[in-house]
mmCIF file of C-alpha atoms and ligand atoms in Angstrom:
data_model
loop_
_atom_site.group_PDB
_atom_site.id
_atom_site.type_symbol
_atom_site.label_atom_id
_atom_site.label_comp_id
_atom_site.label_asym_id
_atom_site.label_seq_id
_atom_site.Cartn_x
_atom_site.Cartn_y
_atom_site.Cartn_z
ATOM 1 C CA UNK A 1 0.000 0.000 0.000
ATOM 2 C CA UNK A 2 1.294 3.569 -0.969
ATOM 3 C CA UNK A 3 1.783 6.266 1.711
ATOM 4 C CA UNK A 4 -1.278 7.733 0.089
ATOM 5 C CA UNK A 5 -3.747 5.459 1.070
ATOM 6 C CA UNK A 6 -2.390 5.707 4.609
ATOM 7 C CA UNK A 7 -5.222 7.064 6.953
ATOM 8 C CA UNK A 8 -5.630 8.490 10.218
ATOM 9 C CA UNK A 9 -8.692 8.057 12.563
ATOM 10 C CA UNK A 10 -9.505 11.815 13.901
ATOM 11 C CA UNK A 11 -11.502 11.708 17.537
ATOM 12 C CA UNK A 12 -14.669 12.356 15.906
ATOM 13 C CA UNK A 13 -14.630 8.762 13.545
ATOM 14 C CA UNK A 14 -13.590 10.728 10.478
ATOM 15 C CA UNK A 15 -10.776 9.740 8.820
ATOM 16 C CA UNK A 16 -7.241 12.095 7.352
ATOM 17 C CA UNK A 17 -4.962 10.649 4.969
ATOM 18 C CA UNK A 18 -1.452 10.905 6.412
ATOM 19 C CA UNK A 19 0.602 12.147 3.588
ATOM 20 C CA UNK A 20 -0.548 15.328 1.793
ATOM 21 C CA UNK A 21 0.181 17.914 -0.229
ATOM 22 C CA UNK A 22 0.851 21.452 0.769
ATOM 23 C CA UNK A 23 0.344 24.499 -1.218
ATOM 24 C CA UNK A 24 1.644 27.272 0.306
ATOM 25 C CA UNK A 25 3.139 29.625 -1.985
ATOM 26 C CA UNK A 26 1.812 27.894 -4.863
ATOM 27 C CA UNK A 27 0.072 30.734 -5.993
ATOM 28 C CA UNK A 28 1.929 31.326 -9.978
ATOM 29 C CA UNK A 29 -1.691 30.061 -11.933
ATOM 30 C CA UNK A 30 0.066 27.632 -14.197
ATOM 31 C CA UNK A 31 2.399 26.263 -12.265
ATOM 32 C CA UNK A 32 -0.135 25.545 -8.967
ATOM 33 C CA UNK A 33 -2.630 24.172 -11.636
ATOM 34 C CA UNK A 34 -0.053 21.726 -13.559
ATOM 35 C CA UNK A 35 0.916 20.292 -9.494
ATOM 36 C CA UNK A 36 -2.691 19.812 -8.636
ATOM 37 C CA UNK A 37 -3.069 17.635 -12.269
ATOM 38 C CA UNK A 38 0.381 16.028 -11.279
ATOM 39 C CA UNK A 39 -0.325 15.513 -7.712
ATOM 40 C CA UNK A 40 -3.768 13.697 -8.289
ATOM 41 C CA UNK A 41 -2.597 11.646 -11.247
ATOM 42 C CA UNK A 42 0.114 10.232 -9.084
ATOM 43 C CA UNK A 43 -2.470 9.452 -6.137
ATOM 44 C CA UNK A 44 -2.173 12.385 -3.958
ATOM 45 C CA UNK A 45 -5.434 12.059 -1.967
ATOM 46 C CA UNK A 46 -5.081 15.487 0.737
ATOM 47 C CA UNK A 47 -4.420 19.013 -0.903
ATOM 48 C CA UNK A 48 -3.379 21.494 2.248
ATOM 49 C CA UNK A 49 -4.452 25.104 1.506
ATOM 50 C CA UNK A 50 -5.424 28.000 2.826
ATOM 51 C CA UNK A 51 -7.237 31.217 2.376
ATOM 52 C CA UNK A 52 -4.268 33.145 2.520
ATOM 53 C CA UNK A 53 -2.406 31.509 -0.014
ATOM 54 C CA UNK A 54 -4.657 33.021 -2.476
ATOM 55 C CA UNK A 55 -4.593 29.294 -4.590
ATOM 56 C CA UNK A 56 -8.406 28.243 -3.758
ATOM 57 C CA UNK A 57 -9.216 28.947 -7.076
ATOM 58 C CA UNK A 58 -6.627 27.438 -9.190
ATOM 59 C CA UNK A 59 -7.070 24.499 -6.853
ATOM 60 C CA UNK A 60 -10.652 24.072 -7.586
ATOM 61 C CA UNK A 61 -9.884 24.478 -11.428
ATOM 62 C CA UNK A 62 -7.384 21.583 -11.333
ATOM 63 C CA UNK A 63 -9.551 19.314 -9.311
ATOM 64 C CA UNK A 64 -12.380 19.734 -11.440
ATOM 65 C CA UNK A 65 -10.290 19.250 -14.624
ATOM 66 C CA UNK A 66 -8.910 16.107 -13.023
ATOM 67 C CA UNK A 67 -12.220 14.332 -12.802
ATOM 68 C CA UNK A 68 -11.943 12.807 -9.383
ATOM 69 C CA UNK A 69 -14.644 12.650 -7.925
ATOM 70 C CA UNK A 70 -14.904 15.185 -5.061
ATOM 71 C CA UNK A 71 -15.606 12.307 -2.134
ATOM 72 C CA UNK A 72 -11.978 10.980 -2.794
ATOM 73 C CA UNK A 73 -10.153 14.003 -2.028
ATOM 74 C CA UNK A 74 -9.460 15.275 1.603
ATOM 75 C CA UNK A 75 -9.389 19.214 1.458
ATOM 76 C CA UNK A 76 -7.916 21.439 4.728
ATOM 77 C CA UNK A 77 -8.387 25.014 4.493
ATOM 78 C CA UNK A 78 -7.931 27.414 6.942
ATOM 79 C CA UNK A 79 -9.004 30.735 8.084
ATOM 80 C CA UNK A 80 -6.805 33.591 8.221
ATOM 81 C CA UNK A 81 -6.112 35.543 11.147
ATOM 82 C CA UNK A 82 -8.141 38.487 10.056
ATOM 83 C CA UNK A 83 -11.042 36.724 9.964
ATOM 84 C CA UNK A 84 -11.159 35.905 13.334
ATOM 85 C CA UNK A 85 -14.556 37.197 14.932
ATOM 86 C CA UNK A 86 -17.807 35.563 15.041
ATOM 87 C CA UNK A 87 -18.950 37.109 11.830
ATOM 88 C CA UNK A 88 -15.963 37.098 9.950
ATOM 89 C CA UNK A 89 -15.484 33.869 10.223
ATOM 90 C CA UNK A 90 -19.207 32.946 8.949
ATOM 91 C CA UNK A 91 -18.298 34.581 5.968
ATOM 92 C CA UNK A 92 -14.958 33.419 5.524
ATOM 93 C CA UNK A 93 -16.292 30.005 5.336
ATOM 94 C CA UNK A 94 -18.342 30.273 2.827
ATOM 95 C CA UNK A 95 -15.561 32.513 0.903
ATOM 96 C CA UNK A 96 -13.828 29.358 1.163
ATOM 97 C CA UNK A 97 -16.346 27.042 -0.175
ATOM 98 C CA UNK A 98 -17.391 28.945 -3.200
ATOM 99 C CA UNK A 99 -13.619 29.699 -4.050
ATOM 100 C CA UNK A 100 -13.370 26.023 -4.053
ATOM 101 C CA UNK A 101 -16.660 25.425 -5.738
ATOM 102 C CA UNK A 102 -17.560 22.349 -2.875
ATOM 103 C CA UNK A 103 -20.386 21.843 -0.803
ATOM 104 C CA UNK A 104 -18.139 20.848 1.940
ATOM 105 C CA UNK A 105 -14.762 21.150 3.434
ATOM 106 C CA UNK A 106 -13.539 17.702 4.905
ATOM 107 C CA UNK A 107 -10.969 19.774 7.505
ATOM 108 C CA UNK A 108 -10.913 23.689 8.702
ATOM 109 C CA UNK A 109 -8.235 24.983 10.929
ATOM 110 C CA UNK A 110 -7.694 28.221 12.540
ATOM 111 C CA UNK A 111 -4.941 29.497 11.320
ATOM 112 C CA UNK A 112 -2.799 31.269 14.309
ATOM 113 C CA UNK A 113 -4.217 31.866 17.966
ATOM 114 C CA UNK A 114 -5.369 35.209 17.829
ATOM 115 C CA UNK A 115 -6.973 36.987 20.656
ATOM 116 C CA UNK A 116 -10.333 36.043 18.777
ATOM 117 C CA UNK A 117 -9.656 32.337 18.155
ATOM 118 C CA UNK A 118 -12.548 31.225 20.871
ATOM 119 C CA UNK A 119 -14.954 33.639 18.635
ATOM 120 C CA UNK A 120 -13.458 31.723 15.694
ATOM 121 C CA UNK A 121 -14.558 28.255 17.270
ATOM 122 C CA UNK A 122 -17.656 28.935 17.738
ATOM 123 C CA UNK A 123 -18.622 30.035 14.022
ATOM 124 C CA UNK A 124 -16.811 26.743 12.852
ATOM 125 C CA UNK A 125 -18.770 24.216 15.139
ATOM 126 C CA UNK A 126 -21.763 26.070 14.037
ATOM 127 C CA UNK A 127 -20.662 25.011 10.335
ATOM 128 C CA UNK A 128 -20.188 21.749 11.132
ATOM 129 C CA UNK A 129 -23.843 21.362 12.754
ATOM 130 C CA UNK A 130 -24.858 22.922 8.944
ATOM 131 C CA UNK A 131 -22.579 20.546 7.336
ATOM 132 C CA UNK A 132 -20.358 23.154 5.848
ATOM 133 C CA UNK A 133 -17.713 21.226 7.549
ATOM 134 C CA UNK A 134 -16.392 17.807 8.099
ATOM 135 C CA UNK A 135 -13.697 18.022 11.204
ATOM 136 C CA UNK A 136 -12.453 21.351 12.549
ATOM 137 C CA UNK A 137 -9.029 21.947 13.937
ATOM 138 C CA UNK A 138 -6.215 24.134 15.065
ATOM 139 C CA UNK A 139 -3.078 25.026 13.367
ATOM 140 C CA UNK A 140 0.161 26.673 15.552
ATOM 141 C CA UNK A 141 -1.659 26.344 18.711
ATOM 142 C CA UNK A 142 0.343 26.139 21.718
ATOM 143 C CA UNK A 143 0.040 24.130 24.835
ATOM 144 C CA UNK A 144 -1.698 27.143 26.859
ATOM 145 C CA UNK A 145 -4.263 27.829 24.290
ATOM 146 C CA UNK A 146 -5.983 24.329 23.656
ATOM 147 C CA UNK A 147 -5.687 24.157 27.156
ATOM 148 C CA UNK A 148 -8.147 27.293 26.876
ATOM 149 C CA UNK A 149 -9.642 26.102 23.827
ATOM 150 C CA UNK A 150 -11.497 22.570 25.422
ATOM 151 C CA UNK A 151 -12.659 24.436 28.467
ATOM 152 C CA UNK A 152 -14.570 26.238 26.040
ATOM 153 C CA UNK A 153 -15.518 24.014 23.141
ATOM 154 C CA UNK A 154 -18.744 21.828 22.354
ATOM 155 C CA UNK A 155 -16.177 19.978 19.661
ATOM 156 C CA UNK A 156 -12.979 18.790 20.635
ATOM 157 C CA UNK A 157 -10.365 19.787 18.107
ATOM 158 C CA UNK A 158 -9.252 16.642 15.460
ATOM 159 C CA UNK A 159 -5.963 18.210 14.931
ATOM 160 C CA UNK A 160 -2.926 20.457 15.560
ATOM 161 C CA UNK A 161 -1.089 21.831 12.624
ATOM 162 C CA UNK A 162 2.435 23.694 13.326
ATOM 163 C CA UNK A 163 5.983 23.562 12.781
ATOM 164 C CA UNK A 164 7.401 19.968 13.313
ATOM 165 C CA UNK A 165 10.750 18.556 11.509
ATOM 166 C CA UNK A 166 14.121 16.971 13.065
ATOM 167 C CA UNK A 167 15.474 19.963 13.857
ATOM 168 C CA UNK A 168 12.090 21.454 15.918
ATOM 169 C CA UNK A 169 10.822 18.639 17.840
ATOM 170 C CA UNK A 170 8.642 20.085 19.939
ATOM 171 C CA UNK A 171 8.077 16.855 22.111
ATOM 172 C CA UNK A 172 6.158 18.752 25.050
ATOM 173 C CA UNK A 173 3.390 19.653 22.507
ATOM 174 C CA UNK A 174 3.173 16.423 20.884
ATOM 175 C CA UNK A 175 2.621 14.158 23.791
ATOM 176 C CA UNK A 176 0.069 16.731 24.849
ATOM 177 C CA UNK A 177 -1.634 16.064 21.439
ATOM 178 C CA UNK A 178 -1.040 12.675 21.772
ATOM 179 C CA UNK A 179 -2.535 12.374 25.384
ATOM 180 C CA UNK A 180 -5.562 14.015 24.431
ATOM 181 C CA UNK A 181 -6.286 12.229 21.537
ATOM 182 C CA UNK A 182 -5.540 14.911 19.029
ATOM 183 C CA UNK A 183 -3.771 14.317 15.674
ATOM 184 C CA UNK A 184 -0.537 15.467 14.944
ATOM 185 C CA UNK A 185 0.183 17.111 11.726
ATOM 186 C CA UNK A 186 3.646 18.536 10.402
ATOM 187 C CA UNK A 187 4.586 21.779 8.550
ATOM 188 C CA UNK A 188 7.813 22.606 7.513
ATOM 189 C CA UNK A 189 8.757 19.100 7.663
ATOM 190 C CA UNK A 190 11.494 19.758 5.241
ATOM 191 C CA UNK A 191 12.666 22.486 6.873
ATOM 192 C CA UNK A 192 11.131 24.550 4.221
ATOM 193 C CA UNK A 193 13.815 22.972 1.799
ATOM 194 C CA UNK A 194 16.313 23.393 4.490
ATOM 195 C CA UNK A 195 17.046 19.621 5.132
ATOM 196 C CA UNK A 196 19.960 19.197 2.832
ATOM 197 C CA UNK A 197 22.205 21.923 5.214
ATOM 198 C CA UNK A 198 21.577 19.952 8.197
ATOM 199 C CA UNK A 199 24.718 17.318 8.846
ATOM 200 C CA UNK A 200 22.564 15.077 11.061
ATOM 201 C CA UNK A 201 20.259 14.206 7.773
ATOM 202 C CA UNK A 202 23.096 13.896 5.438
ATOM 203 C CA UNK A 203 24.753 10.847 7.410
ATOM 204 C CA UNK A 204 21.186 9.240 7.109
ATOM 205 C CA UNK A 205 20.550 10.055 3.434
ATOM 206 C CA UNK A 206 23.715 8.620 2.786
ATOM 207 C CA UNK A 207 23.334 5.489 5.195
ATOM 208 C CA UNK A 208 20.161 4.650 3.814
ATOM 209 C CA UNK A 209 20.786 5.978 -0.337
ATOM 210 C CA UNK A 210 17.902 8.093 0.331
ATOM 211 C CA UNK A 211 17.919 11.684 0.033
ATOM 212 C CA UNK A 212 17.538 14.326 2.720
ATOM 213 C CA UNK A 213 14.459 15.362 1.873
ATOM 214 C CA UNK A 214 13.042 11.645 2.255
ATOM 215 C CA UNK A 215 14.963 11.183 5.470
ATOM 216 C CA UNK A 216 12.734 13.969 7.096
ATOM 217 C CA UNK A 217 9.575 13.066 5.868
ATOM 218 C CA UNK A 218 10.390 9.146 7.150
ATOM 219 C CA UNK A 219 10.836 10.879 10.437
ATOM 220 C CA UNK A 220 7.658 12.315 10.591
ATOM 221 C CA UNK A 221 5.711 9.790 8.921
ATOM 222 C CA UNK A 222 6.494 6.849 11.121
ATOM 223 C CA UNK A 223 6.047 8.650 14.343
ATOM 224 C CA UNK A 224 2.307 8.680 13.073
ATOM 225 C CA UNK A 225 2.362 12.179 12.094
ATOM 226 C CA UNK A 226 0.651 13.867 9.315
ATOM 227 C CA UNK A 227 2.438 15.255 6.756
ATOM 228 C CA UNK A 228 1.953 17.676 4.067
ATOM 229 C CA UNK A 229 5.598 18.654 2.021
ATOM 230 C CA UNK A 230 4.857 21.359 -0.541
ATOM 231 C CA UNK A 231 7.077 20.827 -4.073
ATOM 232 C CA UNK A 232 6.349 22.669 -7.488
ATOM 233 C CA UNK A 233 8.590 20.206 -8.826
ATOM 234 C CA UNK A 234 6.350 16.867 -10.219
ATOM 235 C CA UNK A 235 9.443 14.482 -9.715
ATOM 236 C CA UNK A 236 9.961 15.957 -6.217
ATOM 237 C CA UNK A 237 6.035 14.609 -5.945
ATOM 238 C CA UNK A 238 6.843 11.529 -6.408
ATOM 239 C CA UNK A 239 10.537 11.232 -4.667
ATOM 240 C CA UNK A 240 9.055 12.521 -1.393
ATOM 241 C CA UNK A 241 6.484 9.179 -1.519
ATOM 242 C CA UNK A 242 9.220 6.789 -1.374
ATOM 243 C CA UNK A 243 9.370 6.341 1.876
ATOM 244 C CA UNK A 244 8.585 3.056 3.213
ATOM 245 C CA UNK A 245 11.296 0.946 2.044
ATOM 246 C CA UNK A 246 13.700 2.036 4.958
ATOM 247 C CA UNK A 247 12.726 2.637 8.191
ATOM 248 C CA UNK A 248 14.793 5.080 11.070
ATOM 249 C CA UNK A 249 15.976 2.758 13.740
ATOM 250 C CA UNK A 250 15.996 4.562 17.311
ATOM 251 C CA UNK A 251 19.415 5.563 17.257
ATOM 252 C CA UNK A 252 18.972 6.871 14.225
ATOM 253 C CA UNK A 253 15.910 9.032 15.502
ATOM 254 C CA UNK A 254 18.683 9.950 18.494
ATOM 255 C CA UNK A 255 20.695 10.952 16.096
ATOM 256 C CA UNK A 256 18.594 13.350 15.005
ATOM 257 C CA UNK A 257 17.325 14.545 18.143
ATOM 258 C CA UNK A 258 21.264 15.981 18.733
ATOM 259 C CA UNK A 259 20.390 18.821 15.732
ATOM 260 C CA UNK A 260 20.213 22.255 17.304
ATOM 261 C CA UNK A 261 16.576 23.824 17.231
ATOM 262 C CA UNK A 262 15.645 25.777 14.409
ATOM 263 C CA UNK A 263 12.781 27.008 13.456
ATOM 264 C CA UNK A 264 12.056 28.634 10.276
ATOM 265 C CA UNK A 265 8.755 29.765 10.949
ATOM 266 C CA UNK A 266 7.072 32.557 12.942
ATOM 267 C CA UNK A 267 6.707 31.755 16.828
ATOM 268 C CA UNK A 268 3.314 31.563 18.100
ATOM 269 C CA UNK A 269 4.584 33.041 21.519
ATOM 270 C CA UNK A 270 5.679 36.181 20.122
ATOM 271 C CA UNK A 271 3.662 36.156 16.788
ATOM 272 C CA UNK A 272 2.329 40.002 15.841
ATOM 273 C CA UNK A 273 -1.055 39.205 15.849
HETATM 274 N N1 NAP B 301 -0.330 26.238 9.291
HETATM 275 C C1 NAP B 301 0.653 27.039 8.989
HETATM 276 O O1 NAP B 301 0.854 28.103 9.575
HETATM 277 C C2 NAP B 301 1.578 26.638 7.882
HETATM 278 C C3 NAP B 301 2.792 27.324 7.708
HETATM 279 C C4 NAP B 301 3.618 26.923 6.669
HETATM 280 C C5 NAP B 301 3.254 25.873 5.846
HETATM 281 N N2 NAP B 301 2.040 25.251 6.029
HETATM 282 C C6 NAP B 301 1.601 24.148 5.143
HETATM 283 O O2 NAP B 301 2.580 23.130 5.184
HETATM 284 C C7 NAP B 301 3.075 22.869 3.863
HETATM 285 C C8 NAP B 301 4.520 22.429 3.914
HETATM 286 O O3 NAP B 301 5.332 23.438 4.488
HETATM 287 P P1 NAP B 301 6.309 24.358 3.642
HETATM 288 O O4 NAP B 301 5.809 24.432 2.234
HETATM 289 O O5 NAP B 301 6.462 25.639 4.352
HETATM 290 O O6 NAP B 301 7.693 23.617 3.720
HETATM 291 P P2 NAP B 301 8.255 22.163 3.314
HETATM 292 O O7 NAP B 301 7.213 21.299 2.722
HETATM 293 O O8 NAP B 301 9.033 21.686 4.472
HETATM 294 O O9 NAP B 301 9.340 22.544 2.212
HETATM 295 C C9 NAP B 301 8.991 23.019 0.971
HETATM 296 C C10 NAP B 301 10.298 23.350 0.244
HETATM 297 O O10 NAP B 301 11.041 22.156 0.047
HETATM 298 C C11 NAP B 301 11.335 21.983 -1.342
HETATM 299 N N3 NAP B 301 11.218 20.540 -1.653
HETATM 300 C C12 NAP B 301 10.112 19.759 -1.685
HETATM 301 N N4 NAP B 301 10.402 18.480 -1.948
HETATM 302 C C13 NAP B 301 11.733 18.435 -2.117
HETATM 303 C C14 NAP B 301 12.650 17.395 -2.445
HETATM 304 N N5 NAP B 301 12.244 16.152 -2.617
HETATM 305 N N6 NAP B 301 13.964 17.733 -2.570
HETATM 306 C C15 NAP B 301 14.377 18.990 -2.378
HETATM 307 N N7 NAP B 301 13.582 20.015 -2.051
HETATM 308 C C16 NAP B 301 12.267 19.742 -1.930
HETATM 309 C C17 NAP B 301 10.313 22.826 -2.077
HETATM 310 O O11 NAP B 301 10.871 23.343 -3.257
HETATM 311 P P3 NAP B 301 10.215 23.077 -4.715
HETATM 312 O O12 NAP B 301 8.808 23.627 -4.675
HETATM 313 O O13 NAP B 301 11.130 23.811 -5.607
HETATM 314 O O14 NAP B 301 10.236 21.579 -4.915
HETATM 315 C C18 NAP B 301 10.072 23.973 -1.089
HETATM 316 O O15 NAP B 301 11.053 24.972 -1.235
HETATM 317 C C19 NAP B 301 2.825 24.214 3.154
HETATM 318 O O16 NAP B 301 2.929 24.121 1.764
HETATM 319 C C20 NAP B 301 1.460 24.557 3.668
HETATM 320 O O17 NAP B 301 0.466 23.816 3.001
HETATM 321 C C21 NAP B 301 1.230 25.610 7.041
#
């Protein structure tokens, strides 16, 4: 079985499929479009996007063009920080759904934490009571805030999105995931592209004749995270795939735990909201 058919139970029954595609800056119109045809002929199954990114469009365009059917393919959007009230948010789902000509969206996630996140929630479990909605979720959350978020919540979160790779481990915030039954899912997971610099990742790629990129998605992938690595390249589509004829043995993974943090990303604790 390909990675792609791989699927993760969320707490609510539904169901994610583990390896993804992400989109972000994807946003040149031929370019995003030719990925999306590439992507889905080779099986991709999940297409990560996001208001922000300004690609709904194209994306709908490609998957329509494709001709698979709408059912097989898992679709996470989010909503963007300035969108964050009550209201705004309302709207801002449907934006999303007409820019991606569906009558449903199988995952939404708040983007960042704003100071109107809990505002947020409540507009999105309302859209899931209306079926606008499939499973709704977080993305860069922190600790502190879903801590906030299920004292306040009539639907538990299915997921945490943020930035997860060798060299940001983050291992507080996964077991707290983990413990409460919340999924996992990794940006960055290349290090935006960054993976080839790092030295720990080179002495794998070149135990294993697998390149670095592959080395960091294996990482993720069999600690049970989701995974979404953006390319614009259709080989790269394929290459980051192969990944399940190796597998990281634990020293391996300590090896990789000895690579000094990074992170490429904003930081939610000091993000200018
Ligand atoms: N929730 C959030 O706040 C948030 C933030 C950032 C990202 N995301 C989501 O997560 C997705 C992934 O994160 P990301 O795009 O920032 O970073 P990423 O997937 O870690 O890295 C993407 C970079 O790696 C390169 N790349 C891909 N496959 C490669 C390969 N096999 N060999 C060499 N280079 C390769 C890509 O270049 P080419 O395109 O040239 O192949 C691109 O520059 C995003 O696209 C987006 O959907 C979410």
């Amino acid at each position: 079985m390909s990675v792609l058919n791989k699927k993760i139970k969320f707490n609510n029954g539904e169901e994610i499929p583990q390896f993804g595609l992400g989109t972000y800056k994807l946003d040149d119109e031929k370019a995003t479009y030719d990925v999306i045809i590439a992507a889905l002929k080779a099986g991709y199954l999940h297409i990560d996007t996001a208001q922000i990114y300004g690609n709904q469009k194209l994306i709908a365009k490609a998957l329509k063009d494709s001709q698979v059917p709408r059912e097989q393919i898992f679709i996470t959007s989010k909503i963007w920080n300035s969108d964050h009230g009550y209201e705004e948010t309302k709207k801002a789902i449907d934006r999303i759904l007409a820019e991606l000509e569906i009558t449903y969206i199988d995952l939404v996630l708040i983007h960042w934490p704003t100071p109107k996140r809990l505002e947020c929630w409540k507009a999105l479990e309302e859209a899931v009571a209306a079926k606008k909605i499939r499973s709704i979720g977080l993305s860069n959350f922190q600790i502190v805030h879903i801590e906030e978020l299920l004292k306040n919540c009539q639907i538990k979160p299915v997921i945490n999105q943020f930035e997860l790779h060798p060299a940001l481990q983050r291992k507080d915030l996964v077991k707290y995931l983990q413990d409460n039954d919340i999924v996992v899912e990794s940006w960055g997971t290349l290090i935006r592209g960054k993976c080839f610099e790092v030295e720990q990742v080179k002495v794998l790629a070149e135990k294993y004749q697998k390149s670095p990129a592959q080395i960091c998605l294996r990482w993720a992938f069999q600690q049970g995270f989701v995974i979404i690595p953006k390319s614009s390249k259709p080989h790269r589509l394929i290459e980051n795939t192969e990944i399940e004829d190796f597998a990281l043995t634990a020293e391996d993974m300590a090896l990789l735990a000895t690579i000094p943090e990074y992170r490429d990303g904003p930081d939610p604790d000091n993000f200018d909201f």
